[in-house]
Amino acid sequence: MSQIDTRLKELGLELPPPPKPAGNYVPVVKTGSHLYVSGMLALRDGEITHTGPVGESVGVDEAYQAAQVCMLNSMAAIHQAVGNWESVSRFVLINGFVYAVTGFAEAAQVINGASDLVSRVFGEKGSHARTAVAVNGLPKGSAVELQVTVEISG
Amino acid sequence: MSQIDTRLKELGLELPPPPKPAGNYVPVVKTGSHLYVSGMLALRDGEITHTGPVGESVGVDEAYQAAQVCMLNSMAAIHQAVGNWESVSRFVLINGFVYAVTGFAEAAQVINGASDLVSRVFGEKGSHARTAVAVNGLPKGSAVELQVTVEISG
Amino acid sequence: MSQIDTRLKELGLELPPPPKPAGNYVPVVKTGSHLYVSGMLALRDGEITHTGPVGESVGVDEAYQAAQVCMLNSMAAIHQAVGNWESVSRFVLINGFVYAVTGFAEAAQVINGASDLVSRVFGEKGSHARTAVAVNGLPKGSAVELQVTVEISG
């Protein structure tokens, strides 16, 4: 069992089956030494776990959990694409979108759900750049969507 | 005539003249083996073809067409930058923004207009990662904006 | 004194201290020959200089200034990451988000504040691809957020 799998287990987390794209695209593109992961929603077992808007139907703490769900889906897609964890040398960029009420000023606190998770699981390799913005709608009403880019080696 | 030009013709499509930037920037930056294309609007002959918000002044099917217009503009910019189609080895990432009413949950269906087009025209090379979000405004009121990244070779 | 420092001084501009991340992430990730800079707000001395929404509490001209503040923060983060200006060979992509009123159609004019600045300071190397969208909220109520990617050499 790899260190990452052990870490996930210690945290009581389990990778979901990799989500299927909702259109004519792929979950992950490998180009050079990078993987670009498609936007991942707070989707588990085919259902949105947290429906926005944040600040109305969902609070910041719940949306933090939604960001974790999105990150687990991103990790599942990455693992499916490379077949192991050892090749993942660095999380590069997380673009985080929060479906929220007008004027929502706490997108950073929500996307921390993803940042905290990837840091806990991947340590130094999980140290990433990040953007957090609020938007007025996301596919299927998901409270959060993440677009992740990682560096791979070997 | 290249295979891509033939395919465009078969689909009854014609590349527009590459759009000019609306400020102090360039349509395409080449860096290493990638091209980053500036955000492209649903602009043809200097006019926005589909004005948002989607869900109010424009329906999902019309917005799907708007996404095609944005993708054709992106393709025109790419072709202008590299001078041929053979160098384009892979569409990497399409970031799709839909100017829509609050709570719009069908950004994926709209951006399918771009994904379907690039897949039909480029086949395997058009197989890309993607993000779709709704926003509350886009330049000139365009219903859709796309930011495209492609890999080039040679 | 480097050419860039001279140019900044001529323009009456001074780099702020590099902003600290508001969570479990880093201001800049270096991967291959690129730097990905985290989303930068219109933050100076710990305070937001221009609070949105643009089109209501802030006009387009003021928001243009906010985009400059974001770009100065991005430059400060880049300089901190590489330790000099000579290694910065090209600004690649600026993703600009404007916290604005519903239907805001002038995100391009706002993000011009960043594009004009980087072009004035870096000349040809500042020639970048760009995206400008409006959103309904940004962290801390900032009127603008920028995510910048640059190419480095050597």
Coordinates of C-alpha atoms in Angstrom, one line a residue:
Chain A
M1 CA 0.0 0.0 0.0
S2 CA 1.5 3.4 -1.0
Q3 CA 2.1 6.2 1.5
I4 CA -0.8 8.2 0.0
D5 CA -3.3 5.3 0.3
T6 CA -2.2 4.9 4.0
R7 CA -2.6 8.6 4.6
L8 CA -6.1 8.6 3.1
K9 CA -7.0 5.6 5.2
E10 CA -5.7 7.3 8.4
L11 CA -7.9 10.3 7.6
G12 CA -10.9 8.0 7.1
L13 CA -11.1 8.9 3.4
E14 CA -11.7 6.6 0.5
L15 CA -11.3 7.5 -3.2
P16 CA -14.5 7.3 -5.1
P17 CA -14.7 5.6 -8.5
P18 CA -13.4 8.2 -11.0
P19 CA -16.3 10.4 -12.2
K20 CA -17.4 10.2 -15.9
P21 CA -17.4 13.3 -18.1
A22 CA -20.7 14.9 -18.8
G23 CA -19.9 15.5 -22.4
N24 CA -17.5 15.1 -25.3
Y25 CA -14.3 15.5 -23.2
V26 CA -12.0 13.5 -21.0
P27 CA -11.4 13.6 -17.2
V28 CA -7.6 14.1 -17.6
V29 CA -5.2 15.2 -20.3
K30 CA -1.5 14.4 -20.0
T31 CA 0.7 16.9 -21.8
G32 CA 4.5 16.9 -21.3
S33 CA 5.0 16.5 -17.6
H34 CA 1.6 17.8 -16.5
L35 CA -1.9 16.5 -16.0
Y36 CA -4.8 18.8 -16.6
V37 CA -7.9 17.5 -14.7
S38 CA -11.4 18.5 -15.9
G39 CA -13.6 20.6 -13.6
M40 CA -14.8 18.3 -10.8
L41 CA -18.1 18.8 -9.0
A42 CA -19.2 17.8 -5.5
L43 CA -20.5 14.6 -6.9
R44 CA -20.7 11.2 -5.1
D45 CA -22.5 8.1 -6.3
G46 CA -24.0 10.2 -9.1
E47 CA -25.6 12.8 -6.7
I48 CA -24.5 16.3 -5.8
T49 CA -23.6 16.2 -2.1
H50 CA -23.9 20.0 -1.5
T51 CA -26.1 22.1 -3.7
G52 CA -25.5 25.9 -3.7
P53 CA -25.8 28.8 -3.4
V54 CA -23.4 29.0 -0.5
G55 CA -24.6 31.6 1.9
E56 CA -28.2 30.5 1.5
S57 CA -28.9 26.8 1.1
V58 CA -25.4 25.8 2.3
G59 CA -23.1 27.4 4.9
V60 CA -19.4 27.9 4.6
D61 CA -18.5 24.9 6.7
E62 CA -20.6 22.6 4.6
A63 CA -19.2 24.1 1.4
Y64 CA -15.7 23.4 2.9
Q65 CA -16.8 19.7 2.9
A66 CA -18.0 20.1 -0.7
A67 CA -14.5 21.3 -1.7
Q68 CA -13.1 18.1 -0.2
V69 CA -15.5 16.0 -2.2
C70 CA -14.4 17.8 -5.4
M71 CA -10.7 17.2 -4.4
L72 CA -11.3 13.5 -3.8
N73 CA -12.9 13.2 -7.3
S74 CA -9.9 15.0 -8.7
M75 CA -7.5 12.7 -6.9
A76 CA -9.5 9.7 -8.2
A77 CA -9.2 11.0 -11.8
I78 CA -5.4 11.6 -11.4
H79 CA -4.9 8.1 -10.0
Q80 CA -6.9 6.6 -12.8
A81 CA -4.8 8.5 -15.4
V82 CA -1.3 7.6 -14.1
G83 CA -2.0 4.3 -12.3
N84 CA 0.0 5.1 -9.2
W85 CA 0.7 7.9 -6.7
E86 CA 4.5 7.9 -7.1
S87 CA 4.4 9.7 -10.4
V88 CA 2.6 12.7 -9.0
S89 CA 5.5 15.0 -8.1
R90 CA 3.6 18.2 -7.3
F91 CA 0.2 19.8 -7.2
V92 CA 0.6 22.9 -9.3
L93 CA -2.7 24.9 -9.4
I94 CA -6.2 24.6 -8.0
N95 CA -8.8 26.9 -9.6
G96 CA -11.7 26.9 -7.2
F97 CA -15.2 28.1 -8.1
V98 CA -17.9 28.5 -5.4
Y99 CA -21.6 28.8 -6.4
A100 CA -22.6 31.5 -3.9
V101 CA -25.0 34.3 -3.2
T102 CA -24.2 37.7 -4.6
G103 CA -21.4 39.5 -2.8
F104 CA -20.0 36.3 -1.2
A105 CA -16.6 37.2 0.2
E106 CA -15.5 33.8 1.7
A107 CA -14.6 31.7 -1.4
A108 CA -11.1 31.3 0.1
Q109 CA -12.5 29.7 3.3
V110 CA -14.5 27.3 1.2
I111 CA -11.7 26.3 -1.1
N112 CA -9.5 25.7 2.0
G113 CA -11.4 22.4 2.1
A114 CA -9.5 21.3 -0.9
S115 CA -6.2 22.9 0.0
D116 CA -6.2 21.5 3.5
L117 CA -7.0 18.0 2.2
V118 CA -4.3 17.9 -0.5
S119 CA -1.7 19.3 2.0
R120 CA -2.6 16.6 4.6
V121 CA -2.5 13.8 2.1
F122 CA 0.5 14.8 -0.1
G123 CA 2.6 16.9 2.3
E124 CA 5.2 19.0 0.5
K125 CA 4.0 17.7 -2.9
G126 CA 0.6 19.0 -2.1
S127 CA 1.8 22.5 -1.8
H128 CA 0.0 24.4 -4.6
A129 CA -0.9 27.7 -6.0
R130 CA -4.6 28.6 -5.9
T131 CA -7.4 30.8 -7.0
A132 CA -10.8 31.1 -5.3
V133 CA -13.8 33.0 -6.8
A134 CA -17.5 33.0 -6.4
V135 CA -19.8 32.5 -9.3
N136 CA -23.6 32.6 -9.8
G137 CA -24.1 29.0 -11.0
L138 CA -22.3 25.7 -11.4
P139 CA -23.3 22.5 -13.3
K140 CA -26.0 20.5 -11.6
G141 CA -26.2 23.2 -8.8
S142 CA -22.9 21.9 -7.2
A143 CA -21.7 24.3 -4.5
V144 CA -18.1 23.9 -5.6
E145 CA -16.1 23.1 -8.7
L146 CA -12.4 22.6 -8.9
Q147 CA -10.0 22.5 -11.8
V148 CA -6.6 20.9 -10.8
T149 CA -3.3 20.8 -12.6
V150 CA -0.5 18.5 -11.4
E151 CA 3.1 17.8 -12.3
I152 CA 4.1 14.2 -12.9
S153 CA 7.6 12.7 -13.2
G154 CA 9.1 9.6 -14.6
Chain B
M1 CA -6.0 21.1 -48.3
S2 CA -5.4 19.7 -44.9
Q3 CA -7.6 17.1 -43.3
I4 CA -8.8 19.7 -40.8
D5 CA -9.8 22.2 -43.5
T6 CA -11.7 19.3 -45.3
R7 CA -13.5 18.4 -42.1
L8 CA -14.5 22.0 -41.4
K9 CA -15.9 22.2 -45.0
E10 CA -17.8 18.9 -44.6
L11 CA -19.4 20.4 -41.5
G12 CA -20.3 23.5 -43.4
L13 CA -18.0 25.6 -41.2
E14 CA -15.6 28.3 -42.2
L15 CA -12.9 29.9 -40.0
P16 CA -13.5 33.6 -39.4
P17 CA -10.6 36.1 -39.6
P18 CA -8.7 35.8 -36.3
P19 CA -10.3 38.3 -33.8
K20 CA -8.3 41.3 -32.7
P21 CA -7.6 41.7 -28.9
A22 CA -9.6 44.4 -27.1
G23 CA -6.6 45.7 -25.2
N24 CA -2.9 45.5 -24.5
Y25 CA -2.5 41.8 -25.0
V26 CA -2.1 39.2 -27.8
P27 CA -4.5 36.5 -29.1
V28 CA -2.0 33.6 -28.5
V29 CA 1.2 33.1 -26.5
K30 CA 3.5 30.2 -27.4
T31 CA 5.5 28.9 -24.5
G32 CA 7.4 25.6 -24.8
S33 CA 5.2 23.2 -26.6
H34 CA 1.9 24.9 -25.7
L35 CA -0.2 27.7 -27.0
Y36 CA -2.4 29.7 -24.6
V37 CA -5.3 31.3 -26.4
S38 CA -6.9 34.5 -25.0
G39 CA -10.5 34.4 -23.9
M40 CA -12.6 34.3 -27.1
L41 CA -16.2 35.7 -27.3
A42 CA -19.1 34.8 -29.5
L43 CA -18.0 37.5 -31.8
R44 CA -18.4 37.4 -35.6
D45 CA -17.8 40.3 -38.0
G46 CA -17.4 42.6 -35.0
E47 CA -20.8 41.7 -33.5
I48 CA -21.7 39.5 -30.6
T49 CA -23.8 36.7 -32.1
H50 CA -25.5 35.6 -28.8
T51 CA -26.0 38.1 -26.0
G52 CA -26.6 36.7 -22.5
P53 CA -27.9 36.1 -19.9
V54 CA -28.5 32.5 -20.9
G55 CA -31.7 31.3 -19.3
E56 CA -33.4 34.6 -20.1
S57 CA -32.5 36.3 -23.4
V58 CA -30.9 33.2 -24.8
G59 CA -31.8 29.5 -24.4
V60 CA -29.4 26.6 -23.8
D61 CA -29.6 25.5 -27.5
E62 CA -28.7 29.0 -28.8
A63 CA -25.9 29.3 -26.2
Y64 CA -24.6 25.9 -27.5
Q65 CA -24.2 27.7 -30.9
A66 CA -22.5 30.6 -29.1
A67 CA -19.9 28.2 -27.7
Q68 CA -19.3 27.0 -31.3
V69 CA -18.7 30.5 -32.4
C70 CA -16.1 31.0 -29.6
M71 CA -14.4 27.8 -30.6
L72 CA -14.2 28.8 -34.2
N73 CA -12.6 32.0 -33.1
S74 CA -10.1 30.1 -30.9
M75 CA -9.3 27.8 -33.9
A76 CA -8.7 30.8 -36.1
A77 CA -6.3 32.3 -33.5
I78 CA -4.5 29.0 -33.2
H79 CA -4.1 28.6 -37.0
Q80 CA -2.9 32.2 -37.3
A81 CA -0.3 31.6 -34.6
V82 CA 1.2 28.3 -36.0
G83 CA 0.4 28.7 -39.7
N84 CA -0.8 25.1 -40.2
W85 CA -2.9 22.4 -38.5
E86 CA -0.3 19.7 -38.5
S87 CA 1.6 21.2 -35.5
V88 CA -1.5 21.1 -33.3
S89 CA -1.0 17.8 -31.5
R90 CA -3.6 18.0 -28.8
F91 CA -6.3 20.2 -27.3
V92 CA -5.4 20.3 -23.6
L93 CA -7.9 22.4 -21.7
I94 CA -11.0 24.4 -22.5
N95 CA -12.2 26.8 -19.7
G96 CA -15.8 27.7 -20.5
F97 CA -17.6 30.6 -19.0
V98 CA -21.4 31.1 -19.5
Y99 CA -23.0 34.5 -18.8
A100 CA -26.3 33.2 -17.3
V101 CA -29.1 33.9 -14.9
T102 CA -28.5 33.3 -11.2
G103 CA -28.5 29.6 -10.3
F104 CA -27.9 28.4 -13.9
A105 CA -27.1 24.7 -13.7
E106 CA -26.6 23.9 -17.4
A107 CA -23.2 25.4 -18.1
A108 CA -22.0 21.9 -19.2
Q109 CA -24.7 21.6 -21.8
V110 CA -23.7 25.0 -23.2
I111 CA -20.0 24.3 -23.3
N112 CA -20.7 21.0 -25.1
G113 CA -21.1 23.2 -28.2
A114 CA -17.3 23.8 -28.1
S115 CA -16.4 20.2 -27.0
D116 CA -18.6 18.6 -29.7
L117 CA -17.1 20.8 -32.4
V118 CA -13.5 20.3 -31.5
S119 CA -14.0 16.6 -31.2
R120 CA -15.7 16.4 -34.6
V121 CA -13.0 18.4 -36.3
F122 CA -9.9 17.1 -34.6
G123 CA -10.9 13.6 -33.6
E124 CA -8.5 12.1 -31.0
K125 CA -6.4 15.2 -31.0
G126 CA -9.5 17.2 -30.0
S127 CA -10.0 15.1 -26.8
H128 CA -9.6 17.7 -24.1
A129 CA -10.1 18.4 -20.4
R130 CA -12.7 21.0 -19.6
T131 CA -14.3 23.3 -17.1
A132 CA -17.8 24.9 -17.3
V133 CA -19.0 27.6 -15.0
A134 CA -21.7 30.2 -15.0
V135 CA -20.9 33.9 -14.4
N136 CA -22.9 37.0 -14.0
G137 CA -21.3 39.0 -16.9
L138 CA -18.9 38.7 -19.9
P139 CA -17.3 41.3 -22.1
K140 CA -19.7 43.0 -24.5
G141 CA -22.5 40.8 -23.1
S142 CA -21.3 37.7 -24.9
A143 CA -23.3 34.6 -23.8
V144 CA -20.1 32.5 -23.7
E145 CA -16.3 33.0 -23.4
L146 CA -13.7 30.2 -23.9
Q147 CA -10.1 30.1 -22.9
V148 CA -8.3 27.3 -24.8
T149 CA -4.9 25.7 -24.3
V150 CA -3.3 23.4 -26.9
E151 CA -0.2 21.3 -27.3
I152 CA 1.9 21.8 -30.4
S153 CA 4.7 19.6 -31.8
G154 CA 7.6 20.0 -34.1
Chain C
M1 CA 19.3 48.3 -10.5
S2 CA 17.7 46.2 -13.1
Q3 CA 15.8 47.6 -16.1
I4 CA 12.5 46.5 -14.6
D5 CA 13.2 48.2 -11.3
T6 CA 14.1 51.4 -13.2
R7 CA 11.0 51.2 -15.2
L8 CA 8.8 50.7 -12.2
K9 CA 10.5 53.8 -10.6
E10 CA 9.9 55.9 -13.7
L11 CA 6.2 55.0 -13.5
G12 CA 6.1 56.0 -9.9
L13 CA 5.4 52.4 -8.8
E14 CA 6.8 50.4 -5.9
L15 CA 6.5 46.7 -5.4
P16 CA 4.7 45.9 -2.2
P17 CA 5.9 43.2 0.2
P18 CA 4.8 39.8 -1.3
P19 CA 1.3 39.0 0.0
K20 CA 0.9 36.0 2.3
P21 CA -1.5 33.2 1.3
A22 CA -4.9 33.1 3.1
G23 CA -4.8 29.3 3.5
N24 CA -2.9 26.1 3.1
Y25 CA -1.2 27.0 -0.2
V26 CA 1.7 28.9 -1.6
P27 CA 1.9 32.2 -3.5
V28 CA 3.9 30.7 -6.4
V29 CA 4.6 27.2 -7.8
K30 CA 7.5 26.6 -10.1
T31 CA 7.1 23.7 -12.5
G32 CA 9.4 23.2 -15.4
S33 CA 10.0 26.6 -17.0
H34 CA 6.8 28.1 -15.7
L35 CA 5.6 29.9 -12.6
Y36 CA 1.9 29.7 -11.5
V37 CA 1.0 32.6 -9.3
S38 CA -1.9 32.2 -6.9
G39 CA -4.9 34.5 -7.3
M40 CA -3.9 38.0 -6.2
L41 CA -6.4 40.5 -4.7
A42 CA -6.4 44.3 -4.7
L43 CA -4.7 44.1 -1.3
R44 CA -2.2 46.6 0.1
D45 CA -0.9 46.8 3.6
G46 CA -3.5 44.2 4.6
E47 CA -6.5 46.2 3.3
I48 CA -8.5 45.8 0.2
T49 CA -8.0 49.0 -1.8
H50 CA -11.1 48.7 -4.0
T51 CA -14.2 46.8 -2.8
G52 CA -16.8 45.7 -5.4
P53 CA -19.2 45.3 -6.9
V54 CA -17.9 47.2 -9.9
G55 CA -20.7 49.2 -11.5
E56 CA -22.1 50.1 -8.1
S57 CA -19.6 50.9 -5.3
V58 CA -16.7 51.2 -7.7
G59 CA -16.5 52.6 -11.2
V60 CA -14.6 51.1 -14.2
D61 CA -11.8 53.6 -13.8
E62 CA -11.3 52.8 -10.2
A63 CA -11.5 49.1 -10.9
Y64 CA -8.7 49.6 -13.5
Q65 CA -6.6 50.8 -10.6
A66 CA -7.6 47.8 -8.6
A67 CA -6.3 45.6 -11.5
Q68 CA -3.0 47.4 -11.2
V69 CA -2.8 46.7 -7.5
C70 CA -3.4 43.0 -8.2
M71 CA -0.7 43.0 -10.9
L72 CA 1.8 44.7 -8.6
N73 CA 1.1 41.9 -6.0
S74 CA 1.6 39.3 -8.7
M75 CA 4.9 40.9 -9.7
A76 CA 6.1 41.0 -6.1
A77 CA 5.2 37.3 -5.7
I78 CA 7.1 36.4 -8.9
H79 CA 10.2 38.4 -7.8
Q80 CA 10.2 36.7 -4.4
A81 CA 10.0 33.3 -6.1
V82 CA 12.8 33.8 -8.6
G83 CA 15.0 36.4 -6.8
N84 CA 15.5 38.5 -9.9
W85 CA 13.8 39.9 -13.0
E86 CA 16.2 38.5 -15.7
S87 CA 14.8 35.0 -15.3
V88 CA 11.3 36.2 -16.3
S89 CA 11.2 35.6 -20.0
R90 CA 7.5 36.0 -20.8
F91 CA 4.2 36.7 -19.2
V92 CA 2.0 33.9 -20.6
L93 CA -1.5 34.2 -19.3
I94 CA -3.5 36.5 -17.1
N95 CA -6.9 35.3 -15.9
G96 CA -8.8 38.3 -14.7
F97 CA -11.9 38.1 -12.5
V98 CA -14.0 41.3 -11.8
Y99 CA -16.5 41.3 -8.9
A100 CA -19.3 43.3 -10.6
V101 CA -23.0 43.9 -10.8
T102 CA -25.2 41.5 -12.8
G103 CA -24.8 41.9 -16.5
F104 CA -21.5 43.8 -16.3
A105 CA -20.0 44.0 -19.8
E106 CA -16.8 45.9 -19.2
A107 CA -14.5 43.3 -17.6
A108 CA -12.0 43.8 -20.4
Q109 CA -11.7 47.5 -19.7
V110 CA -11.1 46.7 -16.0
I111 CA -8.4 44.0 -16.7
N112 CA -6.7 46.5 -19.0
G113 CA -5.3 48.0 -15.8
A114 CA -3.2 44.8 -15.4
S115 CA -2.4 44.4 -19.1
D116 CA -1.3 48.0 -19.6
L117 CA 0.9 47.9 -16.6
V118 CA 2.7 44.6 -17.4
S119 CA 3.2 45.8 -21.0
R120 CA 4.6 49.2 -19.9
V121 CA 7.0 47.5 -17.4
F122 CA 8.1 44.4 -19.3
G123 CA 7.7 45.5 -22.9
E124 CA 7.8 42.6 -25.3
K125 CA 8.2 40.1 -22.5
G126 CA 4.9 41.5 -21.0
S127 CA 2.9 40.6 -24.1
H128 CA 0.4 38.0 -22.7
A129 CA -2.8 36.1 -23.5
R130 CA -5.7 37.1 -21.3
T131 CA -9.2 36.3 -20.1
A132 CA -11.6 38.7 -18.5
V133 CA -14.9 37.7 -16.8
A134 CA -17.2 39.2 -14.3
V135 CA -18.2 37.2 -11.2
N136 CA -20.7 37.8 -8.3
G137 CA -18.1 37.7 -5.5
L138 CA -14.4 37.7 -4.7
P139 CA -12.5 37.0 -1.5
K140 CA -12.7 39.9 1.0
G141 CA -14.9 41.8 -1.4
S142 CA -12.0 42.7 -3.7
A143 CA -13.1 44.3 -6.9
V144 CA -10.5 42.3 -8.9
E145 CA -8.6 39.0 -8.7
L146 CA -5.8 38.0 -11.1
Q147 CA -4.2 34.6 -11.7
V148 CA -0.9 35.0 -13.6
T149 CA 1.3 32.4 -15.3
V150 CA 4.8 33.3 -16.5
E151 CA 7.6 31.6 -18.3
I152 CA 11.1 31.6 -16.8
S153 CA 14.4 30.8 -18.3
G154 CA 17.9 29.8 -17.1

